[in-house]
JSON list of C-alpha atoms and ligand atoms in Angstrom, two decimals:
[
{"chain": "A", "resi": 1, "resn": "MET", "atom": "CA", "xyz": [28.59, 6.12, -1.47]},
{"chain": "A", "resi": 2, "resn": "LYS", "atom": "CA", "xyz": [31.00, 4.17, 0.64]},
{"chain": "A", "resi": 3, "resn": "ILE", "atom": "CA", "xyz": [31.38, 0.58, -0.62]},
{"chain": "A", "resi": 4, "resn": "ILE", "atom": "CA", "xyz": [32.54, -2.19, 1.69]},
{"chain": "A", "resi": 5, "resn": "LYS", "atom": "CA", "xyz": [33.50, -5.23, -0.37]},
{"chain": "A", "resi": 6, "resn": "VAL", "atom": "CA", "xyz": [33.15, -8.56, 1.41]},
{"chain": "A", "resi": 7, "resn": "ASN", "atom": "CA", "xyz": [33.56, -12.15, 0.24]},
{"chain": "A", "resi": 8, "resn": "ASN", "atom": "CA", "xyz": [30.25, -13.70, 1.17]},
{"chain": "A", "resi": 9, "resn": "TYR", "atom": "CA", "xyz": [26.88, -13.48, 2.93]},
{"chain": "A", "resi": 10, "resn": "GLU", "atom": "CA", "xyz": [28.36, -14.24, 6.35]},
{"chain": "A", "resi": 11, "resn": "GLN", "atom": "CA", "xyz": [30.90, -11.42, 6.12]},
{"chain": "A", "resi": 12, "resn": "MET", "atom": "CA", "xyz": [28.26, -9.02, 4.85]},
{"chain": "A", "resi": 13, "resn": "SER", "atom": "CA", "xyz": [26.02, -9.89, 7.80]},
{"chain": "A", "resi": 14, "resn": "GLN", "atom": "CA", "xyz": [28.85, -9.54, 10.33]},
{"chain": "A", "resi": 15, "resn": "LYS", "atom": "CA", "xyz": [29.90, -6.15, 9.02]},
{"chain": "A", "resi": 16, "resn": "ALA", "atom": "CA", "xyz": [26.26, -5.01, 9.03]},
{"chain": "A", "resi": 17, "resn": "ALA", "atom": "CA", "xyz": [25.80, -6.27, 12.59]},
{"chain": "A", "resi": 18, "resn": "GLU", "atom": "CA", "xyz": [28.85, -4.27, 13.70]},
{"chain": "A", "resi": 19, "resn": "ILE", "atom": "CA", "xyz": [27.39, -1.08, 12.24]},
{"chain": "A", "resi": 20, "resn": "VAL", "atom": "CA", "xyz": [23.93, -1.67, 13.73]},
{"chain": "A", "resi": 21, "resn": "LEU", "atom": "CA", "xyz": [25.44, -2.44, 17.15]},
{"chain": "A", "resi": 22, "resn": "GLU", "atom": "CA", "xyz": [27.58, 0.72, 17.05]},
{"chain": "A", "resi": 23, "resn": "THR", "atom": "CA", "xyz": [24.41, 2.72, 16.41]},
{"chain": "A", "resi": 24, "resn": "VAL", "atom": "CA", "xyz": [22.56, 0.95, 19.21]},
{"chain": "A", "resi": 25, "resn": "GLN", "atom": "CA", "xyz": [25.38, 1.48, 21.69]},
{"chain": "A", "resi": 26, "resn": "GLU", "atom": "CA", "xyz": [26.48, 4.99, 20.78]},
{"chain": "A", "resi": 27, "resn": "ILE", "atom": "CA", "xyz": [23.14, 6.76, 20.50]},
{"chain": "A", "resi": 28, "resn": "ALA", "atom": "CA", "xyz": [21.00, 7.24, 23.63]},
{"chain": "A", "resi": 29, "resn": "GLN", "atom": "CA", "xyz": [17.61, 6.74, 21.90]},
{"chain": "A", "resi": 30, "resn": "PRO", "atom": "CA", "xyz": [18.52, 5.01, 18.63]},
{"chain": "A", "resi": 31, "resn": "VAL", "atom": "CA", "xyz": [15.99, 4.74, 15.83]},
{"chain": "A", "resi": 32, "resn": "LEU", "atom": "CA", "xyz": [16.49, 1.93, 13.31]},
{"chain": "A", "resi": 33, "resn": "GLY", "atom": "CA", "xyz": [14.76, 1.45, 9.97]},
{"chain": "A", "resi": 34, "resn": "LEU", "atom": "CA", "xyz": [14.49, -2.26, 9.14]},
{"chain": "A", "resi": 35, "resn": "PRO", "atom": "CA", "xyz": [13.78, -4.49, 6.14]},
{"chain": "A", "resi": 36, "resn": "THR", "atom": "CA", "xyz": [12.48, -8.05, 5.91]},
{"chain": "A", "resi": 37, "resn": "GLY", "atom": "CA", "xyz": [13.45, -10.63, 3.25]},
{"chain": "A", "resi": 38, "resn": "SER", "atom": "CA", "xyz": [16.33, -13.08, 2.96]},
{"chain": "A", "resi": 39, "resn": "THR", "atom": "CA", "xyz": [19.05, -10.45, 3.06]},
{"chain": "A", "resi": 40, "resn": "PRO", "atom": "CA", "xyz": [18.84, -9.46, 6.75]},
{"chain": "A", "resi": 41, "resn": "GLU", "atom": "CA", "xyz": [18.13, -12.92, 8.19]},
{"chain": "A", "resi": 42, "resn": "ARG", "atom": "CA", "xyz": [21.70, -13.61, 9.31]},
{"chain": "A", "resi": 43, "resn": "LEU", "atom": "CA", "xyz": [22.16, -10.00, 10.46]},
{"chain": "A", "resi": 44, "resn": "TYR", "atom": "CA", "xyz": [19.17, -10.44, 12.77]},
{"chain": "A", "resi": 45, "resn": "GLU", "atom": "CA", "xyz": [20.54, -13.75, 14.06]},
{"chain": "A", "resi": 46, "resn": "LEU", "atom": "CA", "xyz": [23.82, -12.05, 14.90]},
{"chain": "A", "resi": 47, "resn": "LEU", "atom": "CA", "xyz": [22.04, -9.20, 16.71]},
{"chain": "A", "resi": 48, "resn": "VAL", "atom": "CA", "xyz": [20.05, -11.71, 18.75]},
{"chain": "A", "resi": 49, "resn": "ARG", "atom": "CA", "xyz": [23.21, -13.64, 19.58]},
{"chain": "A", "resi": 50, "resn": "THR", "atom": "CA", "xyz": [25.01, -10.49, 20.72]},
{"chain": "A", "resi": 51, "resn": "HIS", "atom": "CA", "xyz": [22.04, -9.53, 22.87]},
{"chain": "A", "resi": 52, "resn": "GLN", "atom": "CA", "xyz": [22.00, -12.97, 24.47]},
{"chain": "A", "resi": 53, "resn": "THR", "atom": "CA", "xyz": [25.71, -13.52, 24.97]},
{"chain": "A", "resi": 54, "resn": "GLU", "atom": "CA", "xyz": [27.07, -10.01, 25.49]},
{"chain": "A", "resi": 55, "resn": "HIS", "atom": "CA", "xyz": [23.94, -8.56, 27.06]},
{"chain": "A", "resi": 56, "resn": "VAL", "atom": "CA", "xyz": [23.73, -5.61, 24.70]},
{"chain": "A", "resi": 57, "resn": "SER", "atom": "CA", "xyz": [20.38, -4.03, 25.49]},
{"chain": "A", "resi": 58, "resn": "PHE", "atom": "CA", "xyz": [17.85, -2.87, 22.90]},
{"chain": "A", "resi": 59, "resn": "LYS", "atom": "CA", "xyz": [15.47, -1.37, 25.44]},
{"chain": "A", "resi": 60, "resn": "ASN", "atom": "CA", "xyz": [15.98, 2.19, 24.22]},
{"chain": "A", "resi": 61, "resn": "VAL", "atom": "CA", "xyz": [15.81, 1.27, 20.54]},
{"chain": "A", "resi": 62, "resn": "ARG", "atom": "CA", "xyz": [12.85, 2.25, 18.39]},
{"chain": "A", "resi": 63, "resn": "THR", "atom": "CA", "xyz": [12.27, 0.61, 15.04]},
{"chain": "A", "resi": 64, "resn": "PHE", "atom": "CA", "xyz": [10.36, 1.39, 11.86]},
{"chain": "A", "resi": 65, "resn": "ASN", "atom": "CA", "xyz": [9.81, -1.33, 9.32]},
{"chain": "A", "resi": 66, "resn": "LEU", "atom": "CA", "xyz": [9.86, -0.44, 5.66]},
{"chain": "A", "resi": 67, "resn": "ASP", "atom": "CA", "xyz": [6.75, -2.23, 4.56]},
{"chain": "A", "resi": 68, "resn": "GLU", "atom": "CA", "xyz": [3.92, -4.72, 5.07]},
{"chain": "A", "resi": 69, "resn": "TYR", "atom": "CA", "xyz": [1.54, -6.58, 2.78]},
{"chain": "A", "resi": 70, "resn": "VAL", "atom": "CA", "xyz": [-2.05, -5.44, 2.62]},
{"chain": "A", "resi": 71, "resn": "GLY", "atom": "CA", "xyz": [-4.64, -7.85, 3.97]},
{"chain": "A", "resi": 72, "resn": "LEU", "atom": "CA", "xyz": [-2.52, -10.45, 5.77]},
{"chain": "A", "resi": 73, "resn": "PRO", "atom": "CA", "xyz": [-3.35, -10.94, 9.44]},
{"chain": "A", "resi": 74, "resn": "VAL", "atom": "CA", "xyz": [-0.34, -10.00, 11.63]},
{"chain": "A", "resi": 75, "resn": "ASP", "atom": "CA", "xyz": [-0.09, -13.59, 12.88]},
{"chain": "A", "resi": 76, "resn": "SER", "atom": "CA", "xyz": [-0.06, -15.06, 9.36]},
{"chain": "A", "resi": 77, "resn": "ASP", "atom": "CA", "xyz": [3.37, -16.58, 8.92]},
{"chain": "A", "resi": 78, "resn": "GLN", "atom": "CA", "xyz": [3.88, -14.65, 5.67]},
{"chain": "A", "resi": 79, "resn": "SER", "atom": "CA", "xyz": [3.23, -11.24, 7.18]},
{"chain": "A", "resi": 80, "resn": "TYR", "atom": "CA", "xyz": [6.19, -8.99, 7.83]},
{"chain": "A", "resi": 81, "resn": "HIS", "atom": "CA", "xyz": [4.94, -8.56, 11.42]},
{"chain": "A", "resi": 82, "resn": "TYR", "atom": "CA", "xyz": [5.41, -12.29, 11.89]},
{"chain": "A", "resi": 83, "resn": "PHE", "atom": "CA", "xyz": [8.80, -12.31, 10.17]},
{"chain": "A", "resi": 84, "resn": "MET", "atom": "CA", "xyz": [10.13, -9.52, 12.38]},
{"chain": "A", "resi": 85, "resn": "ASN", "atom": "CA", "xyz": [8.82, -11.11, 15.57]},
{"chain": "A", "resi": 86, "resn": "GLU", "atom": "CA", "xyz": [10.26, -14.51, 14.73]},
{"chain": "A", "resi": 87, "resn": "HIS", "atom": "CA", "xyz": [13.64, -13.30, 13.50]},
{"chain": "A", "resi": 88, "resn": "LEU", "atom": "CA", "xyz": [14.26, -10.40, 15.84]},
{"chain": "A", "resi": 89, "resn": "PHE", "atom": "CA", "xyz": [11.81, -8.76, 18.17]},
{"chain": "A", "resi": 90, "resn": "ARG", "atom": "CA", "xyz": [10.71, -11.66, 20.36]},
{"chain": "A", "resi": 91, "resn": "HIS", "atom": "CA", "xyz": [14.35, -12.44, 21.15]},
{"chain": "A", "resi": 92, "resn": "LEU", "atom": "CA", "xyz": [15.27, -8.90, 22.24]},
{"chain": "A", "resi": 93, "resn": "ASP", "atom": "CA", "xyz": [14.38, -6.67, 25.20]},
{"chain": "A", "resi": 94, "resn": "ILE", "atom": "CA", "xyz": [12.84, -4.07, 22.93]},
{"chain": "A", "resi": 95, "resn": "PRO", "atom": "CA", "xyz": [9.51, -2.77, 24.36]},
{"chain": "A", "resi": 96, "resn": "GLU", "atom": "CA", "xyz": [6.52, -3.58, 22.18]},
{"chain": "A", "resi": 97, "resn": "ASN", "atom": "CA", "xyz": [5.50, 0.09, 21.97]},
{"chain": "A", "resi": 98, "resn": "HIS", "atom": "CA", "xyz": [8.88, 0.94, 20.43]},
{"chain": "A", "resi": 99, "resn": "ILE", "atom": "CA", "xyz": [8.13, -1.19, 17.36]},
{"chain": "A", "resi": 100, "resn": "TYR", "atom": "CA", "xyz": [6.41, 0.37, 14.36]},
{"chain": "A", "resi": 101, "resn": "ILE", "atom": "CA", "xyz": [5.30, -1.71, 11.36]},
{"chain": "A", "resi": 102, "resn": "PRO", "atom": "CA", "xyz": [2.69, -0.46, 8.88]},
{"chain": "A", "resi": 103, "resn": "ASN", "atom": "CA", "xyz": [-0.70, -2.03, 9.55]},
{"chain": "A", "resi": 104, "resn": "GLY", "atom": "CA", "xyz": [-1.68, -3.71, 6.30]},
{"chain": "A", "resi": 105, "resn": "GLN", "atom": "CA", "xyz": [-5.06, -4.58, 7.77]},
{"chain": "A", "resi": 106, "resn": "ALA", "atom": "CA", "xyz": [-6.12, -1.03, 8.52]},
{"chain": "A", "resi": 107, "resn": "GLU", "atom": "CA", "xyz": [-9.64, -0.28, 7.33]},
{"chain": "A", "resi": 108, "resn": "ASN", "atom": "CA", "xyz": [-8.50, 3.04, 5.96]},
{"chain": "A", "resi": 109, "resn": "LEU", "atom": "CA", "xyz": [-5.12, 2.49, 4.38]},
{"chain": "A", "resi": 110, "resn": "GLU", "atom": "CA", "xyz": [-4.64, 6.14, 3.37]},
{"chain": "A", "resi": 111, "resn": "GLN", "atom": "CA", "xyz": [-5.09, 7.10, 6.99]},
{"chain": "A", "resi": 112, "resn": "GLU", "atom": "CA", "xyz": [-2.65, 4.38, 8.04]},
{"chain": "A", "resi": 113, "resn": "CYS", "atom": "CA", "xyz": [0.01, 5.79, 5.68]},
{"chain": "A", "resi": 114, "resn": "ALA", "atom": "CA", "xyz": [-0.47, 9.30, 7.08]},
{"chain": "A", "resi": 115, "resn": "ALA", "atom": "CA", "xyz": [-0.32, 7.97, 10.66]},
{"chain": "A", "resi": 116, "resn": "TYR", "atom": "CA", "xyz": [2.92, 6.11, 9.89]},
{"chain": "A", "resi": 117, "resn": "GLU", "atom": "CA", "xyz": [4.47, 9.33, 8.61]},
{"chain": "A", "resi": 118, "resn": "THR", "atom": "CA", "xyz": [3.38, 11.11, 11.79]},
{"chain": "A", "resi": 119, "resn": "TYR", "atom": "CA", "xyz": [5.04, 8.44, 13.97]},
{"chain": "A", "resi": 120, "resn": "ILE", "atom": "CA", "xyz": [8.27, 8.74, 12.01]},
{"chain": "A", "resi": 121, "resn": "LYS", "atom": "CA", "xyz": [8.19, 12.55, 12.43]},
{"chain": "A", "resi": 122, "resn": "GLN", "atom": "CA", "xyz": [7.52, 12.27, 16.16]},
{"chain": "A", "resi": 123, "resn": "VAL", "atom": "CA", "xyz": [10.01, 9.51, 16.98]},
{"chain": "A", "resi": 124, "resn": "GLY", "atom": "CA", "xyz": [12.56, 9.96, 14.20]},
{"chain": "A", "resi": 125, "resn": "PRO", "atom": "CA", "xyz": [14.57, 10.82, 12.33]},
{"chain": "A", "resi": 126, "resn": "VAL", "atom": "CA", "xyz": [15.80, 7.31, 11.66]},
{"chain": "A", "resi": 127, "resn": "ASP", "atom": "CA", "xyz": [19.47, 7.11, 12.68]},
{"chain": "A", "resi": 128, "resn": "LEU", "atom": "CA", "xyz": [20.26, 4.04, 10.59]},
{"chain": "A", "resi": 129, "resn": "GLN", "atom": "CA", "xyz": [18.08, 2.70, 7.78]},
{"chain": "A", "resi": 130, "resn": "VAL", "atom": "CA", "xyz": [19.00, -0.83, 6.69]},
{"chain": "A", "resi": 131, "resn": "LEU", "atom": "CA", "xyz": [17.90, -1.72, 3.14]},
{"chain": "A", "resi": 132, "resn": "GLY", "atom": "CA", "xyz": [17.87, -4.78, 0.92]},
{"chain": "A", "resi": 133, "resn": "LEU", "atom": "CA", "xyz": [17.68, -4.44, -2.87]},
{"chain": "A", "resi": 134, "resn": "GLY", "atom": "CA", "xyz": [15.09, -5.96, -5.19]},
{"chain": "A", "resi": 135, "resn": "VAL", "atom": "CA", "xyz": [16.27, -7.52, -8.47]},
{"chain": "A", "resi": 136, "resn": "ASN", "atom": "CA", "xyz": [14.35, -4.75, -10.25]},
{"chain": "A", "resi": 137, "resn": "GLY", "atom": "CA", "xyz": [16.07, -2.05, -8.15]},
{"chain": "A", "resi": 138, "resn": "HIS", "atom": "CA", "xyz": [13.27, -1.56, -5.64]},
{"chain": "A", "resi": 139, "resn": "ILE", "atom": "CA", "xyz": [13.84, -0.46, -2.06]},
{"chain": "A", "resi": 140, "resn": "GLY", "atom": "CA", "xyz": [11.05, -1.13, 0.38]},
{"chain": "A", "resi": 141, "resn": "PHE", "atom": "CA", "xyz": [8.21, -1.84, -2.02]},
{"chain": "A", "resi": 142, "resn": "ASN", "atom": "CA", "xyz": [9.02, 1.24, -4.11]},
{"chain": "A", "resi": 143, "resn": "GLU", "atom": "CA", "xyz": [8.85, -0.34, -7.53]},
{"chain": "A", "resi": 144, "resn": "PRO", "atom": "CA", "xyz": [10.41, 1.10, -10.72]},
{"chain": "A", "resi": 145, "resn": "GLY", "atom": "CA", "xyz": [8.61, 4.26, -11.75]},
{"chain": "A", "resi": 146, "resn": "THR", "atom": "CA", "xyz": [7.79, 5.33, -8.16]},
{"chain": "A", "resi": 147, "resn": "ARG", "atom": "CA", "xyz": [8.30, 9.05, -7.80]},
{"chain": "A", "resi": 148, "resn": "PHE", "atom": "CA", "xyz": [11.27, 10.00, -5.68]},
{"chain": "A", "resi": 149, "resn": "ASN", "atom": "CA", "xyz": [9.08, 12.41, -3.70]},
{"chain": "A", "resi": 150, "resn": "GLU", "atom": "CA", "xyz": [6.62, 9.74, -2.51]},
{"chain": "A", "resi": 151, "resn": "ARG", "atom": "CA", "xyz": [6.12, 9.30, 1.23]},
{"chain": "A", "resi": 152, "resn": "THR", "atom": "CA", "xyz": [4.48, 6.26, 2.90]},
{"chain": "A", "resi": 153, "resn": "HIS", "atom": "CA", "xyz": [1.93, 4.97, 0.40]},
{"chain": "A", "resi": 154, "resn": "ILE", "atom": "CA", "xyz": [0.06, 1.97, -0.97]},
{"chain": "A", "resi": 155, "resn": "VAL", "atom": "CA", "xyz": [1.66, 0.11, -3.86]},
{"chain": "A", "resi": 156, "resn": "GLU", "atom": "CA", "xyz": [0.75, -2.54, -6.35]},
{"chain": "A", "resi": 157, "resn": "LEU", "atom": "CA", "xyz": [3.47, -5.18, -6.48]},
{"chain": "A", "resi": 158, "resn": "GLU", "atom": "CA", "xyz": [5.27, -5.73, -9.77]},
{"chain": "A", "resi": 159, "resn": "ASP", "atom": "CA", "xyz": [5.09, -9.17, -11.29]},
{"chain": "A", "resi": 160, "resn": "SER", "atom": "CA", "xyz": [8.82, -9.74, -10.75]},
{"chain": "A", "resi": 161, "resn": "THR", "atom": "CA", "xyz": [8.45, -8.88, -7.06]},
{"chain": "A", "resi": 162, "resn": "SER", "atom": "CA", "xyz": [5.51, -11.26, -6.60]},
{"chain": "A", "resi": 163, "resn": "GLU", "atom": "CA", "xyz": [7.58, -13.92, -8.32]},
{"chain": "A", "resi": 164, "resn": "ALA", "atom": "CA", "xyz": [10.63, -13.26, -6.13]},
{"chain": "A", "resi": 165, "resn": "ASN", "atom": "CA", "xyz": [8.50, -13.34, -2.98]},
{"chain": "A", "resi": 166, "resn": "ALA", "atom": "CA", "xyz": [6.45, -16.37, -4.01]},
{"chain": "A", "resi": 167, "resn": "ARG", "atom": "CA", "xyz": [9.01, -18.61, -2.31]},
{"chain": "A", "resi": 168, "resn": "PHE", "atom": "CA", "xyz": [7.45, -17.63, 1.03]},
{"chain": "A", "resi": 169, "resn": "PHE", "atom": "CA", "xyz": [3.91, -18.53, -0.16]},
{"chain": "A", "resi": 170, "resn": "LYS", "atom": "CA", "xyz": [2.22, -21.65, -1.54]},
{"chain": "A", "resi": 171, "resn": "SER", "atom": "CA", "xyz": [2.16, -20.08, -4.99]},
{"chain": "A", "resi": 172, "resn": "LYS", "atom": "CA", "xyz": [2.71, -16.76, -6.73]},
{"chain": "A", "resi": 173, "resn": "GLU", "atom": "CA", "xyz": [-1.08, -16.26, -6.80]},
{"chain": "A", "resi": 174, "resn": "ASP", "atom": "CA", "xyz": [-1.10, -16.23, -2.99]},
{"chain": "A", "resi": 175, "resn": "VAL", "atom": "CA", "xyz": [1.29, -13.26, -2.79]},
{"chain": "A", "resi": 176, "resn": "PRO", "atom": "CA", "xyz": [-0.81, -10.20, -1.89]},
{"chain": "A", "resi": 177, "resn": "LYS", "atom": "CA", "xyz": [-1.13, -7.72, -4.74]},
{"chain": "A", "resi": 178, "resn": "LEU", "atom": "CA", "xyz": [-0.88, -4.64, -2.55]},
{"chain": "A", "resi": 179, "resn": "ALA", "atom": "CA", "xyz": [1.48, -3.43, 0.15]},
{"chain": "A", "resi": 180, "resn": "VAL", "atom": "CA", "xyz": [2.10, -0.37, 2.29]},
{"chain": "A", "resi": 181, "resn": "THR", "atom": "CA", "xyz": [5.62, 0.99, 2.01]},
{"chain": "A", "resi": 182, "resn": "MET", "atom": "CA", "xyz": [7.66, 3.87, 3.31]},
{"chain": "A", "resi": 183, "resn": "GLY", "atom": "CA", "xyz": [8.22, 6.19, 0.36]},
{"chain": "A", "resi": 184, "resn": "ILE", "atom": "CA", "xyz": [11.54, 7.12, -1.12]},
{"chain": "A", "resi": 185, "resn": "GLU", "atom": "CA", "xyz": [11.46, 10.61, 0.35]},
{"chain": "A", "resi": 186, "resn": "THR", "atom": "CA", "xyz": [10.77, 9.08, 3.76]},
{"chain": "A", "resi": 187, "resn": "ILE", "atom": "CA", "xyz": [13.68, 6.66, 3.37]},
{"chain": "A", "resi": 188, "resn": "LEU", "atom": "CA", "xyz": [16.04, 9.46, 2.34]},
{"chain": "A", "resi": 189, "resn": "GLU", "atom": "CA", "xyz": [15.39, 11.33, 5.59]},
{"chain": "A", "resi": 190, "resn": "ALA", "atom": "CA", "xyz": [17.36, 8.70, 7.53]},
{"chain": "A", "resi": 191, "resn": "LYS", "atom": "CA", "xyz": [20.68, 10.07, 8.78]},
{"chain": "A", "resi": 192, "resn": "ARG", "atom": "CA", "xyz": [22.56, 7.05, 7.55]},
{"chain": "A", "resi": 193, "resn": "ILE", "atom": "CA", "xyz": [21.63, 4.29, 5.09]},
{"chain": "A", "resi": 194, "resn": "LEU", "atom": "CA", "xyz": [23.09, 0.80, 4.96]},
{"chain": "A", "resi": 195, "resn": "LEU", "atom": "CA", "xyz": [22.38, -1.07, 1.72]},
{"chain": "A", "resi": 196, "resn": "LEU", "atom": "CA", "xyz": [23.04, -4.82, 1.85]},
{"chain": "A", "resi": 197, "resn": "VAL", "atom": "CA", "xyz": [23.35, -6.65, -1.46]},
{"chain": "A", "resi": 198, "resn": "GLN", "atom": "CA", "xyz": [24.55, -10.18, -1.89]},
{"chain": "A", "resi": 199, "resn": "GLY", "atom": "CA", "xyz": [24.70, -12.65, -4.74]},
{"chain": "A", "resi": 200, "resn": "GLU", "atom": "CA", "xyz": [25.33, -12.72, -8.45]},
{"chain": "A", "resi": 201, "resn": "LYS", "atom": "CA", "xyz": [21.66, -12.32, -9.37]},
{"chain": "A", "resi": 202, "resn": "LYS", "atom": "CA", "xyz": [21.75, -8.74, -8.07]},
{"chain": "A", "resi": 203, "resn": "ALA", "atom": "CA", "xyz": [25.11, -7.82, -9.68]},
{"chain": "A", "resi": 204, "resn": "GLU", "atom": "CA", "xyz": [23.69, -6.14, -12.77]},
{"chain": "A", "resi": 205, "resn": "ILE", "atom": "CA", "xyz": [21.16, -4.04, -10.88]},
{"chain": "A", "resi": 206, "resn": "LEU", "atom": "CA", "xyz": [23.66, -3.02, -8.20]},
{"chain": "A", "resi": 207, "resn": "ARG", "atom": "CA", "xyz": [26.10, -1.78, -10.84]},
{"chain": "A", "resi": 208, "resn": "LYS", "atom": "CA", "xyz": [23.31, 0.32, -12.35]},
{"chain": "A", "resi": 209, "resn": "VAL", "atom": "CA", "xyz": [22.31, 1.66, -8.93]},
{"chain": "A", "resi": 210, "resn": "ILE", "atom": "CA", "xyz": [25.86, 2.82, -8.28]},
{"chain": "A", "resi": 211, "resn": "HIS", "atom": "CA", "xyz": [27.20, 3.82, -11.68]},
{"chain": "A", "resi": 212, "resn": "GLU", "atom": "CA", "xyz": [24.30, 4.85, -13.90]},
{"chain": "A", "resi": 213, "resn": "GLU", "atom": "CA", "xyz": [22.43, 8.10, -13.89]},
{"chain": "A", "resi": 214, "resn": "MET", "atom": "CA", "xyz": [19.82, 8.46, -11.17]},
{"chain": "A", "resi": 215, "resn": "THR", "atom": "CA", "xyz": [16.40, 7.52, -12.53]},
{"chain": "A", "resi": 216, "resn": "GLU", "atom": "CA", "xyz": [12.97, 6.72, -11.13]},
{"chain": "A", "resi": 217, "resn": "ASP", "atom": "CA", "xyz": [13.13, 3.53, -13.24]},
{"chain": "A", "resi": 218, "resn": "ILE", "atom": "CA", "xyz": [15.75, 2.26, -10.79]},
{"chain": "A", "resi": 219, "resn": "PRO", "atom": "CA", "xyz": [14.42, 3.35, -7.39]},
{"chain": "A", "resi": 220, "resn": "ALA", "atom": "CA", "xyz": [17.63, 2.58, -5.45]},
{"chain": "A", "resi": 221, "resn": "SER", "atom": "CA", "xyz": [19.65, 4.87, -7.73]},
{"chain": "A", "resi": 222, "resn": "VAL", "atom": "CA", "xyz": [18.21, 7.73, -5.63]},
{"chain": "A", "resi": 223, "resn": "LEU", "atom": "CA", "xyz": [20.67, 6.71, -2.93]},
{"chain": "A", "resi": 224, "resn": "GLN", "atom": "CA", "xyz": [23.37, 8.53, -4.96]},
{"chain": "A", "resi": 225, "resn": "ARG", "atom": "CA", "xyz": [21.75, 11.70, -3.68]},
{"chain": "A", "resi": 226, "resn": "HIS", "atom": "CA", "xyz": [22.10, 10.82, 0.03]},
{"chain": "A", "resi": 227, "resn": "ALA", "atom": "CA", "xyz": [25.20, 12.05, 1.87]},
{"chain": "A", "resi": 228, "resn": "ASN", "atom": "CA", "xyz": [25.75, 9.00, 4.09]},
{"chain": "A", "resi": 229, "resn": "VAL", "atom": "CA", "xyz": [25.22, 5.67, 2.34]},
{"chain": "A", "resi": 230, "resn": "THR", "atom": "CA", "xyz": [27.27, 2.55, 3.00]},
{"chain": "A", "resi": 231, "resn": "VAL", "atom": "CA", "xyz": [26.88, -0.41, 0.64]},
{"chain": "A", "resi": 232, "resn": "ILE", "atom": "CA", "xyz": [28.06, -3.80, 1.90]},
{"chain": "A", "resi": 233, "resn": "THR", "atom": "CA", "xyz": [28.30, -6.33, -0.91]},
{"chain": "A", "resi": 234, "resn": "ASP", "atom": "CA", "xyz": [30.14, -9.36, -2.20]},
{"chain": "A", "resi": 235, "resn": "ILE", "atom": "CA", "xyz": [29.64, -8.13, -5.78]},
{"chain": "A", "resi": 236, "resn": "GLU", "atom": "CA", "xyz": [32.57, -6.68, -7.78]},
{"chain": "A", "resi": 237, "resn": "ILE", "atom": "CA", "xyz": [31.43, -3.16, -8.56]},
{"chain": "B", "resi": 1, "resn": "F6R", "atom": "C1", "xyz": [11.51, -5.96, 2.44]},
{"chain": "B", "resi": 1, "resn": "F6R", "atom": "C2", "xyz": [11.95, -4.97, 1.48]},
{"chain": "B", "resi": 1, "resn": "F6R", "atom": "C3", "xyz": [12.42, -5.35, 0.11]},
{"chain": "B", "resi": 1, "resn": "F6R", "atom": "C4", "xyz": [13.59, -6.33, 0.14]},
{"chain": "B", "resi": 1, "resn": "F6R", "atom": "C5", "xyz": [14.03, -6.71, -1.28]},
{"chain": "B", "resi": 1, "resn": "F6R", "atom": "C6", "xyz": [15.13, -7.75, -1.26]},
{"chain": "B", "resi": 1, "resn": "F6R", "atom": "O1", "xyz": [11.10, -5.35, 3.63]},
{"chain": "B", "resi": 1, "resn": "F6R", "atom": "O2", "xyz": [11.94, -3.82, 1.80]},
{"chain": "B", "resi": 1, "resn": "F6R", "atom": "O3", "xyz": [12.77, -4.20, -0.60]},
{"chain": "B", "resi": 1, "resn": "F6R", "atom": "O4", "xyz": [14.65, -5.75, 0.84]},
{"chain": "B", "resi": 1, "resn": "F6R", "atom": "O5", "xyz": [12.94, -7.21, -1.98]},
{"chain": "B", "resi": 1, "resn": "F6R", "atom": "O6", "xyz": [14.61, -8.95, -0.79]},
{"chain": "B", "resi": 1, "resn": "F6R", "atom": "P1", "xyz": [15.55, -10.20, -0.43]},
{"chain": "B", "resi": 1, "resn": "F6R", "atom": "O7", "xyz": [16.38, -9.75, 0.73]},
{"chain": "B", "resi": 1, "resn": "F6R", "atom": "O8", "xyz": [14.59, -11.28, -0.02]},
{"chain": "B", "resi": 1, "resn": "F6R", "atom": "O9", "xyz": [16.36, -10.49, -1.64]}
]
């Protein structure tokens, strides 16, 4: 793993934006894998700003989001569809049919997971997969104990994840219990992975992810197995 040490959230976001923009400008039909959450908010702002001020085009970009809650309407302001539209997509020139986000409202969720895998096979591989890190070591919604060979699947959220995400809802009880997530095997098929981790509360888990033996109890530790991972962090490793 290549580690880029930065001093703060702003520097992490700027460095990440540079790498995303290189991918967008150097590859003819770039495919990005994208997370939601607090971590990429400033990164997305910087991408929007570059699009608006330097006219970098995203019209050939295709995107796959990591995950979506089950049961939330896409226009609910807690859905990941809504988050991505507000923070990124509606500000860019990316065609709507280039954007893939799991449909958490699908009647048949198993079928939705299989369809998502098919889209990734047809359009992918993902050139650059951006990831945030959960305090319990999750990536996407792959919670501790998820098998490394899982592909897109339905998950039950851990209590600690519902708690961490409750800040976006009225209460923890309002956080959906289920989500659809790209699996770990799916994530590992990206050509390059960019893991963004900021803040003291993730220091202990990040050290485990990087230094301890790979284990399904710490989903992100699987990244040790991937040949092209860059971690950008303000944490002393
Ligand atoms: C969200 C996702 C999650 C988050 C993780 C960190 O799409 O895939 O794995 O990246 O929960 O969340 P934040 O960035 O809010 O600390």
